[in-house]
Amino acid sequence: MSGEVRRRFCSTGSHWTAQEFRKIGVNRWICLSCYQQRKTELRNLARNKRLAERLSS
């Protein structure tokens, strides 16, 4: 079965992909692009909260 592409469901982005994955729980997987986006959002969490406050006012 060489040459077979393994596809998984990215539980964070809710899509199927064949990218590299990371395990984020007992049976949850996240693709590399969603992982990078999530890491960026968490790094900017304080700024994102201030931005949300300004938009809701």
XYZ file of C-alpha atoms in Angstrom:
57
model
C 0.000 0.000 0.000
C 2.836 2.386 -0.666
C 1.761 5.644 -2.194
C -1.513 5.666 -0.287
C -2.362 9.102 1.097
C -3.694 9.085 4.633
C -6.479 11.591 5.157
C -7.810 12.621 8.555
C -10.585 14.856 9.772
C -9.305 18.086 11.351
C -11.567 18.460 14.374
C -10.684 22.139 14.846
C -11.219 23.279 11.268
C -13.937 20.699 10.506
C -12.412 19.587 7.214
C -10.648 16.584 5.690
C -7.010 16.951 4.735
C -3.841 14.968 4.114
C -1.496 17.426 5.860
C 0.674 16.690 8.870
C -1.349 16.323 12.071
C -1.022 16.803 15.819
C -3.040 14.923 18.404
C -4.934 17.297 20.732
C -6.911 14.937 22.916
C -7.938 11.344 23.241
C -9.317 11.093 19.709
C -9.026 14.599 18.248
C -6.539 15.646 15.575
C -5.639 19.096 14.258
C -3.933 19.808 10.929
C -0.752 21.858 10.822
C -2.343 24.961 9.244
C -5.146 25.078 11.850
C -2.567 24.506 14.598
C -0.527 27.516 13.416
C -3.657 29.691 13.238
C -4.736 28.586 16.704
C -1.264 29.278 18.116
C -1.289 32.788 16.607
C -4.735 33.529 18.032
C -3.731 32.352 21.503
C -0.544 34.429 21.379
C -2.599 37.550 20.561
C -5.413 36.778 22.992
C -5.140 40.039 24.980
C -5.117 42.117 21.790
C -8.041 40.140 20.374
C -10.102 40.786 23.529
C -9.448 44.529 23.319
C -10.398 44.506 19.648
C -13.652 42.649 20.408
C -14.508 45.184 23.123
C -14.037 48.078 20.699
C -16.168 46.428 18.036
C -19.045 45.659 20.395
C -19.239 49.238 21.773
